[in-house]
PDB file of C-alpha atoms in Angstrom:
ATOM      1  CA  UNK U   1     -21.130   7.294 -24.399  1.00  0.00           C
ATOM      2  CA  UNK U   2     -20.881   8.998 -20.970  1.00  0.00           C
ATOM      3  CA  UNK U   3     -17.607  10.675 -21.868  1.00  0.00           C
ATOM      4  CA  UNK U   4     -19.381  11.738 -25.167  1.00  0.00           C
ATOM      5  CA  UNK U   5     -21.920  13.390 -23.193  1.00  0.00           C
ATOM      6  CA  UNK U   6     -19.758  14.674 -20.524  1.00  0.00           C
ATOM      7  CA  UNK U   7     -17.698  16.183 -23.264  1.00  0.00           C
ATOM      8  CA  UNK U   8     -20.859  18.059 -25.100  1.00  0.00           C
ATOM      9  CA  UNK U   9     -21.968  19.274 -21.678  1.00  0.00           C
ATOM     10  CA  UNK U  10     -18.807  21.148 -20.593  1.00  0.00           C
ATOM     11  CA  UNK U  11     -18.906  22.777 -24.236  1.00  0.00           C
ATOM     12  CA  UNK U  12     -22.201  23.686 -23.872  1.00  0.00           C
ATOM     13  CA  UNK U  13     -22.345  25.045 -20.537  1.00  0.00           C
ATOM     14  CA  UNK U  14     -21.403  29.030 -19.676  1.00  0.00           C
ATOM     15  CA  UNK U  15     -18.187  29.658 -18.640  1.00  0.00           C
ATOM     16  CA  UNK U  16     -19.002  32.741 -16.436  1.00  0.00           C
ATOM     17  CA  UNK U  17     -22.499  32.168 -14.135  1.00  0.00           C
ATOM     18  CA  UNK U  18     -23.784  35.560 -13.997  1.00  0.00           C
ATOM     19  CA  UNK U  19     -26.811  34.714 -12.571  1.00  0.00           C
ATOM     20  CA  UNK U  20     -29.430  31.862 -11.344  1.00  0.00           C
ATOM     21  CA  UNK U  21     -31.079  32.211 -13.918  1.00  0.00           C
ATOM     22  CA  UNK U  22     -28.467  32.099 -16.863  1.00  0.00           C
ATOM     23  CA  UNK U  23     -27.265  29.155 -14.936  1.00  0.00           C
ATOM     24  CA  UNK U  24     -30.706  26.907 -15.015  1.00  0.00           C
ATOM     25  CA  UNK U  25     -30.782  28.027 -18.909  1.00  0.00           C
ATOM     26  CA  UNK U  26     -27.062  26.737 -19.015  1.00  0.00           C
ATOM     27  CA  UNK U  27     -28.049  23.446 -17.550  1.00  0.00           C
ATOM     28  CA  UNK U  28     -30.991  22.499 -19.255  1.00  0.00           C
ATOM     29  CA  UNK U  29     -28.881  23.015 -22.753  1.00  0.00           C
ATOM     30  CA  UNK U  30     -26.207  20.670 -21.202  1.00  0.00           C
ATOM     31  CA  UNK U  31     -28.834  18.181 -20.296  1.00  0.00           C
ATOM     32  CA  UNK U  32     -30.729  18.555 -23.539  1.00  0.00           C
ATOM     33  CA  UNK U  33     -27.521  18.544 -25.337  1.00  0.00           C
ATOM     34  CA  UNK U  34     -26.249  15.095 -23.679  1.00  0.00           C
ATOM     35  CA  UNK U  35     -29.955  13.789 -24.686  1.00  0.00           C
ATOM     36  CA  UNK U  36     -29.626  14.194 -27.703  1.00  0.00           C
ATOM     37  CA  UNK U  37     -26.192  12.999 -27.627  1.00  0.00           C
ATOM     38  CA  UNK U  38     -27.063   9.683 -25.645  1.00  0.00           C
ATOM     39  CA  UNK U  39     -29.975   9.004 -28.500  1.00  0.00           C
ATOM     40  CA  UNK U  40     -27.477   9.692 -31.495  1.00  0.00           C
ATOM     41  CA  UNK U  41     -25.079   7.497 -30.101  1.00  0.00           C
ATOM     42  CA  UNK U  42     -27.631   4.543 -29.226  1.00  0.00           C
ATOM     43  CA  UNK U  43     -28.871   4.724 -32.689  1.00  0.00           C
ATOM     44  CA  UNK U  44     -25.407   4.567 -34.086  1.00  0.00           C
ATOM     45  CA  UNK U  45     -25.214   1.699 -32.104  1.00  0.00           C
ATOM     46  CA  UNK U  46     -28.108  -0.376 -33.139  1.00  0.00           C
ATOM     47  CA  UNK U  47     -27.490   0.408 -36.712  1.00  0.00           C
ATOM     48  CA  UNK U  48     -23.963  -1.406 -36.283  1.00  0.00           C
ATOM     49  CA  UNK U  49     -25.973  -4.474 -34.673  1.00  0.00           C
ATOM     50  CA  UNK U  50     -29.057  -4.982 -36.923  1.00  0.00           C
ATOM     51  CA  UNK U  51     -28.408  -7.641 -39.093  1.00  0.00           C
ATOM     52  CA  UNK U  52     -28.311  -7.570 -42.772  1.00  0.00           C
ATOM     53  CA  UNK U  53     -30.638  -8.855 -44.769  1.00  0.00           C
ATOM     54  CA  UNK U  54     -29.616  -9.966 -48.176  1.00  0.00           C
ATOM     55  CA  UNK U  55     -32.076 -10.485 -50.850  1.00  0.00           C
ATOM     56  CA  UNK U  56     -31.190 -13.770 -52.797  1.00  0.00           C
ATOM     57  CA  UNK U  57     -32.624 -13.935 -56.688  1.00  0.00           C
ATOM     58  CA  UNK U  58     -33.606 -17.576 -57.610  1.00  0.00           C
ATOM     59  CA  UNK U  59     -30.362 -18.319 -59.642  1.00  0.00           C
ATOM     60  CA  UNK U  60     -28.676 -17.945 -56.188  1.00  0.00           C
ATOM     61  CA  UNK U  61     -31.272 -20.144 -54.704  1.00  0.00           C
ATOM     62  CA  UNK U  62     -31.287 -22.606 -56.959  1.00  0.00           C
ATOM     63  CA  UNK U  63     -27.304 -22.857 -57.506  1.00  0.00           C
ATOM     64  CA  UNK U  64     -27.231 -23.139 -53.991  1.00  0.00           C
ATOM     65  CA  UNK U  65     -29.716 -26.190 -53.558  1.00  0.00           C
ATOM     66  CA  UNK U  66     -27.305 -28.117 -56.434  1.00  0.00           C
ATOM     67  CA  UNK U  67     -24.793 -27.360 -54.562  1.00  0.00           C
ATOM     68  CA  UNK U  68     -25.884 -28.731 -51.420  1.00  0.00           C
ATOM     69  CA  UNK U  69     -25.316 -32.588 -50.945  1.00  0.00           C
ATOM     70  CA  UNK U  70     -28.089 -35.086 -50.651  1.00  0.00           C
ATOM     71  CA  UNK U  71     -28.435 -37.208 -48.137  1.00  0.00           C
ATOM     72  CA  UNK U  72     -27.029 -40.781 -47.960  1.00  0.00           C
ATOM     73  CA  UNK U  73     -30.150 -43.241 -49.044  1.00  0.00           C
ATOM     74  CA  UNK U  74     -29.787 -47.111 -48.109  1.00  0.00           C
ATOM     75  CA  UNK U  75     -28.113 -49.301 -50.977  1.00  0.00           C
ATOM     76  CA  UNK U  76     -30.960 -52.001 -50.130  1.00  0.00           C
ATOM     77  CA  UNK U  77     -33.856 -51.936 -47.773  1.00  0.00           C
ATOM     78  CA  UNK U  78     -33.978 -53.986 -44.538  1.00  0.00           C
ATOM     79  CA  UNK U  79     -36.503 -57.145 -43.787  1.00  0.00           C
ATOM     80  CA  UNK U  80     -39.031 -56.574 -41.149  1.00  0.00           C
ATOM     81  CA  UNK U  81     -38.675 -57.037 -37.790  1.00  0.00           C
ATOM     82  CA  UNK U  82     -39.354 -60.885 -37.473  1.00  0.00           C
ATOM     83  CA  UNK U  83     -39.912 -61.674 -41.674  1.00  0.00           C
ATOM     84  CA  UNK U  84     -39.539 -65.002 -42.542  1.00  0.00           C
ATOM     85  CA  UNK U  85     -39.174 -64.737 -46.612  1.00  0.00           C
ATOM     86  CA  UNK U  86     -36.288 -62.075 -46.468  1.00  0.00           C
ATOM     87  CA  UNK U  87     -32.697 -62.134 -46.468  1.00  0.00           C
ATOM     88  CA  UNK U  88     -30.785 -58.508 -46.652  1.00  0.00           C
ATOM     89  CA  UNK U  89     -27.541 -56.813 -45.972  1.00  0.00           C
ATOM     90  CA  UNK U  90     -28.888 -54.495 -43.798  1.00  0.00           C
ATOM     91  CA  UNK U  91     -30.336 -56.729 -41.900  1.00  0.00           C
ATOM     92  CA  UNK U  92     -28.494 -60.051 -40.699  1.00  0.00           C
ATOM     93  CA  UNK U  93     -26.598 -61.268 -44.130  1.00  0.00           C
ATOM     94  CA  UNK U  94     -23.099 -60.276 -44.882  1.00  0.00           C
ATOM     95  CA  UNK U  95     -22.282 -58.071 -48.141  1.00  0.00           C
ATOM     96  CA  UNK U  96     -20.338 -59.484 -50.723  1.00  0.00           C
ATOM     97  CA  UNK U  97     -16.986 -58.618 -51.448  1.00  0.00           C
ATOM     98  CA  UNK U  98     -15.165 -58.813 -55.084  1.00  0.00           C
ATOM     99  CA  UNK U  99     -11.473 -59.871 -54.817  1.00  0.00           C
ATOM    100  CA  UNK U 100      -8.648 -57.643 -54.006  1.00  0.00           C
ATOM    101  CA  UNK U 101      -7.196 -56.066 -56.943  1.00  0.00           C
ATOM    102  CA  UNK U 102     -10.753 -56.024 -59.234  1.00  0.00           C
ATOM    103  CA  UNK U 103     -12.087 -53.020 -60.119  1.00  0.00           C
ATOM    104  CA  UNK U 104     -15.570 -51.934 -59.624  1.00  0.00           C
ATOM    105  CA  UNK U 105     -16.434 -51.888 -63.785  1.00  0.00           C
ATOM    106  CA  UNK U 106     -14.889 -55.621 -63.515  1.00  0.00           C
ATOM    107  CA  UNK U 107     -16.917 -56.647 -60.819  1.00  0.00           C
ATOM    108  CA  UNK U 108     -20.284 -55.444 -62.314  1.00  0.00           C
ATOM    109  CA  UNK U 109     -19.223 -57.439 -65.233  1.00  0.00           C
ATOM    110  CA  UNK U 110     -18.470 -60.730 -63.138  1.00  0.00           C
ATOM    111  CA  UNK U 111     -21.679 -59.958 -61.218  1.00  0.00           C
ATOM    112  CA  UNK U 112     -23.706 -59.575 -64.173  1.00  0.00           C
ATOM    113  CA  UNK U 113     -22.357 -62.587 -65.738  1.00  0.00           C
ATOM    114  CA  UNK U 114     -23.395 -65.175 -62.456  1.00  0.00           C
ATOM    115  CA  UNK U 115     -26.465 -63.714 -62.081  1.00  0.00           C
ATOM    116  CA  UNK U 116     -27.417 -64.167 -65.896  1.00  0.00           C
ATOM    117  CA  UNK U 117     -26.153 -68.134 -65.720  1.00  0.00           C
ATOM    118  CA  UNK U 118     -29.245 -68.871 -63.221  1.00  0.00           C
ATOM    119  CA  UNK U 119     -31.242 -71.105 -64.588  1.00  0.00           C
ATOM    120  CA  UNK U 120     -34.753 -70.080 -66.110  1.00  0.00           C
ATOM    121  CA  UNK U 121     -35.974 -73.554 -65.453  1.00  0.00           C
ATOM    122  CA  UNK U 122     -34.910 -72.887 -61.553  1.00  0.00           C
ATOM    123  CA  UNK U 123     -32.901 -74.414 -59.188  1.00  0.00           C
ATOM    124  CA  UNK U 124     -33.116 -76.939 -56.413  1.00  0.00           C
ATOM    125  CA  UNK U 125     -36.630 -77.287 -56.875  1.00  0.00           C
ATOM    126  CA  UNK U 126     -37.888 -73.215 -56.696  1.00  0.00           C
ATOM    127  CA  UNK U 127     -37.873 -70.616 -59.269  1.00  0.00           C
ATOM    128  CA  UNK U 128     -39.735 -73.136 -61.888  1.00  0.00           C
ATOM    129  CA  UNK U 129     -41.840 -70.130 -63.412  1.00  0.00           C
ATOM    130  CA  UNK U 130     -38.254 -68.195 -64.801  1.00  0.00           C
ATOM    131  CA  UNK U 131     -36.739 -64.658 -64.172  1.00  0.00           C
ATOM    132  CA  UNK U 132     -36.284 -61.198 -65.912  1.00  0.00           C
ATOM    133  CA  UNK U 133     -34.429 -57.891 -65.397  1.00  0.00           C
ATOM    134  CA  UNK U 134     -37.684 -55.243 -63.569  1.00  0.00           C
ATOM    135  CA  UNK U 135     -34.349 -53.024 -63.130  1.00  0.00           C
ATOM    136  CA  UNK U 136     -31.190 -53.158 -65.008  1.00  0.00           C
ATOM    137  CA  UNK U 137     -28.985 -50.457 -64.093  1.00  0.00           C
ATOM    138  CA  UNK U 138     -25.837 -52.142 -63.145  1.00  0.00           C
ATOM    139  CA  UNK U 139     -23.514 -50.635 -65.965  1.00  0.00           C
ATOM    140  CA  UNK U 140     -24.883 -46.975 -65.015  1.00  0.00           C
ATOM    141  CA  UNK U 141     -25.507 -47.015 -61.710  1.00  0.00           C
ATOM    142  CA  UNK U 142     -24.398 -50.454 -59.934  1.00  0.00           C
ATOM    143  CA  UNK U 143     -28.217 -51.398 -59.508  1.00  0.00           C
ATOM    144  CA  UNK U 144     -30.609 -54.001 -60.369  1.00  0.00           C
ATOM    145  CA  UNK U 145     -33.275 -55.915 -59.427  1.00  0.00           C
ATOM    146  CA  UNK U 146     -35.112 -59.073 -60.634  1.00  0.00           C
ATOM    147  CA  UNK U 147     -38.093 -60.729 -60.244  1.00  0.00           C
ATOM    148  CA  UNK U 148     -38.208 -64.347 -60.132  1.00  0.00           C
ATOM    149  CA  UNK U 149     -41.671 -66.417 -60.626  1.00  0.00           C
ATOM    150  CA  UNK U 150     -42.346 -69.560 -58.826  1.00  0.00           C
ATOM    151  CA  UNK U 151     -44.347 -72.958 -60.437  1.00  0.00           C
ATOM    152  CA  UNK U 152     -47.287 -73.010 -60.680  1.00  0.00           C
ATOM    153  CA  UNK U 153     -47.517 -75.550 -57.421  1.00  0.00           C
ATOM    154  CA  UNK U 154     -51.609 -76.357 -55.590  1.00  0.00           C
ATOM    155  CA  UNK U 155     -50.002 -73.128 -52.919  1.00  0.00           C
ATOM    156  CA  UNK U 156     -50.210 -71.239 -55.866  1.00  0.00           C
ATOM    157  CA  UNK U 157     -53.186 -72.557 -57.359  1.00  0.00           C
ATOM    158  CA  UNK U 158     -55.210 -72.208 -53.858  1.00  0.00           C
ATOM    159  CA  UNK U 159     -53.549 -69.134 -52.409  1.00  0.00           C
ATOM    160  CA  UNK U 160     -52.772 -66.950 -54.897  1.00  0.00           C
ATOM    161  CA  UNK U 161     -55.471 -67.666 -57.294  1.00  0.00           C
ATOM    162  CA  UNK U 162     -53.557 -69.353 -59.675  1.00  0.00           C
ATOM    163  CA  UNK U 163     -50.645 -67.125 -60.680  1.00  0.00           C
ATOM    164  CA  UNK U 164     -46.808 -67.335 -59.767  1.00  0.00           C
ATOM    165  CA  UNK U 165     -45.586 -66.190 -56.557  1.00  0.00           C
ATOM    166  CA  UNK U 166     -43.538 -63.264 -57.217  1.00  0.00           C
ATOM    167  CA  UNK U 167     -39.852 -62.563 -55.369  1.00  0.00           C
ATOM    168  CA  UNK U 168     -37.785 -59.674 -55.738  1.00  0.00           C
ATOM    169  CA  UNK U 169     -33.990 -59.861 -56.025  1.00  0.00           C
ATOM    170  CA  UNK U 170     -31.678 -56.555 -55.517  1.00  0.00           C
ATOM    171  CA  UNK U 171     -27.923 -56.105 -55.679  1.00  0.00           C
ATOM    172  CA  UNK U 172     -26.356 -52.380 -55.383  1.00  0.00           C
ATOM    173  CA  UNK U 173     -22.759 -52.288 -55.987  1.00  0.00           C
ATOM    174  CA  UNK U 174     -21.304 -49.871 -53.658  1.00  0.00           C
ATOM    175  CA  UNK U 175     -17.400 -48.745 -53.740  1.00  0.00           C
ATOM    176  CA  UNK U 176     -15.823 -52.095 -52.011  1.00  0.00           C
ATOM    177  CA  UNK U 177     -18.919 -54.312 -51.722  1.00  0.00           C
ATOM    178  CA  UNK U 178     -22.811 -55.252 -53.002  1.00  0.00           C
ATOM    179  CA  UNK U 179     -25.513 -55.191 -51.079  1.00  0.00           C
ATOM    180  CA  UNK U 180     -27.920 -57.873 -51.630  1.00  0.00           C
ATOM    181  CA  UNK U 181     -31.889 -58.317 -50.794  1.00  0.00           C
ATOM    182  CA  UNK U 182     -34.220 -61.136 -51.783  1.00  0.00           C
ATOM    183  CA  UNK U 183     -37.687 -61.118 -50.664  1.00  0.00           C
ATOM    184  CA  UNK U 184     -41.306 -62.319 -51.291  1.00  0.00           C
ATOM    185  CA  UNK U 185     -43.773 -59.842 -52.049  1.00  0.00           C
ATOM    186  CA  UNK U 186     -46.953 -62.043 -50.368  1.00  0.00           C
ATOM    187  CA  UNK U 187     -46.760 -64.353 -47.266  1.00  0.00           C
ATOM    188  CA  UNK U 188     -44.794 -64.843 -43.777  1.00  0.00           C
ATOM    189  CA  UNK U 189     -42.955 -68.100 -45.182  1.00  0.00           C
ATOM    190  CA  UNK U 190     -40.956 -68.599 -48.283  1.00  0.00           C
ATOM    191  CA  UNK U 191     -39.985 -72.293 -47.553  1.00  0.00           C
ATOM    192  CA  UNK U 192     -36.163 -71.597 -47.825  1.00  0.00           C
ATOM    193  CA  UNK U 193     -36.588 -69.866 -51.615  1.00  0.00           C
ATOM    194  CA  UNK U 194     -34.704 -66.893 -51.155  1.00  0.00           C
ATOM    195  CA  UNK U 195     -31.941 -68.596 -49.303  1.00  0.00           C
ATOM    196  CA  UNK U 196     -31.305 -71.096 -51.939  1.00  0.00           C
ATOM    197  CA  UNK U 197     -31.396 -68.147 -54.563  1.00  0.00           C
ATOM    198  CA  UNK U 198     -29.097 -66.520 -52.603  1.00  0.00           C
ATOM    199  CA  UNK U 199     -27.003 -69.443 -52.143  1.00  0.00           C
ATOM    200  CA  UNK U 200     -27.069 -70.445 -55.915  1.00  0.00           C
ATOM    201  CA  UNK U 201     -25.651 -66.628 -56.927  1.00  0.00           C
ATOM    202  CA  UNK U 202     -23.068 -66.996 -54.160  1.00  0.00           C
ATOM    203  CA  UNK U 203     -21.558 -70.192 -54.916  1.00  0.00           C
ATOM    204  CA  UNK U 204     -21.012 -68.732 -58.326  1.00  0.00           C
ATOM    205  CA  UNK U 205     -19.271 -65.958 -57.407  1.00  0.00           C
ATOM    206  CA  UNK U 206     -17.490 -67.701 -54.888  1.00  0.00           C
ATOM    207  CA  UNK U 207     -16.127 -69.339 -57.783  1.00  0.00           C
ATOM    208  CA  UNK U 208     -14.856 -66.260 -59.056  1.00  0.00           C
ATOM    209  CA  UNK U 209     -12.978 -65.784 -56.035  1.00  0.00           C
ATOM    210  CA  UNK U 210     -15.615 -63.658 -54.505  1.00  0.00           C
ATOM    211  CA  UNK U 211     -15.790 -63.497 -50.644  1.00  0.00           C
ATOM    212  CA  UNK U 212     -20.101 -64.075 -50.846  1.00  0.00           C
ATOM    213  CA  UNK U 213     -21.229 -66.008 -47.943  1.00  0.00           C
ATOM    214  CA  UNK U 214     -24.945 -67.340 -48.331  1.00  0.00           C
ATOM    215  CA  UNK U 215     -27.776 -67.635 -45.558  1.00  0.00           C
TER     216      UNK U 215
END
């Protein structure tokens, strides 16, 4: 910029000072001159640094927001801090692995197939009151969950007017491995039910040659 300037003020200066006063006229041109030079240049200059702002339709918007992936969500929920009628994978409990070899489709299948052979009379003395499918999505999307009724025992009759405790089951099949979660909706104790659910499912797909370790 100064060499700009220097350059428009030697062409706009005289070349022959005839007098003082020719030579303040001659001056104040050069100085107006690199002025106006200096303020052409510095708004060349910010026009090459503004940024440019592109106006974006909402086809544009929207194709961008499918494009965009989603963030990873939990296969199964944690217990609480300190529960005592919850067992999960992302807590304390191991996931369970299908054998080497199996493929994903298979292993829904096997899972499927174990889970479906618990008893609806129960087991060892819990899940008297039966079970059904709340969720089945384990063919689409490797997800289910189950609720399982106790008897109709006097904790039920005195503490929860009467009616069957309710406990969820969930399994999420990921790409090598399920996650598992069995809890009771009501209460700080479960008196070992959810572990000998647990343990019931695992020992049948233990038998499948599933690594499932139970609680």
């Amino acid at each position: 910029l100064k060499l700009l300037a220097e350059n428009f003020a030697s062409s706009s200066a005289f070349a022959i000072r005839p007098s003082g006063h020719q030579e303040l006229m001659a001056r104040g041109r050069s100085g107006l001159g690199s002025a106006l030079c200096l303020v052409a240049a510095a708004l060349f200059t910010k026009s090459l640094w503004m940024p440019t702002f592109v106006q974006v339709g909402r086809r544009e918007m929207l194709a961008i927001a499918v494009a965009a992936p989603l963030p990873a969500v939990a296969a199964v929920e944690p217990c609480a801090v300190g529960a005592n009628n919850c067992h999960s994978t992302a807590s304390a409990m191991k996931p369970w692995k299908w054998p080497t070899g199996t493929s994903r489709d298979a292993a829904i299948k096997e899972l499927r197939t174990v889970i479906e052979a618990y008893p609806k009379e129960g087991q060892d003395g819990v899940d008297q009151g039966g079970w059904s499918f709340a969720v089945d999505d384990l063919s689409s999307k490797g997800y289910a969950r189950v609720e399982f009724l106790s008897g109709i025992g006097n904790f039920a009759k005195f503490f929860n007017g009467g009616k069957p405790f309710v406990d969820d089951f969930e399994v999420s099949v990921e790409d090598d491995k399920v996650s598992v979660r069995s809890s009771s909706r009501v209460g700080d104790s479960d008196f070992g039910v959810n572990a000998k659910r647990i343990n019931y499912i695992a020992s049948g797909l233990r038998a499948k040659g599933w690594e499932a370790s139970g609680v």
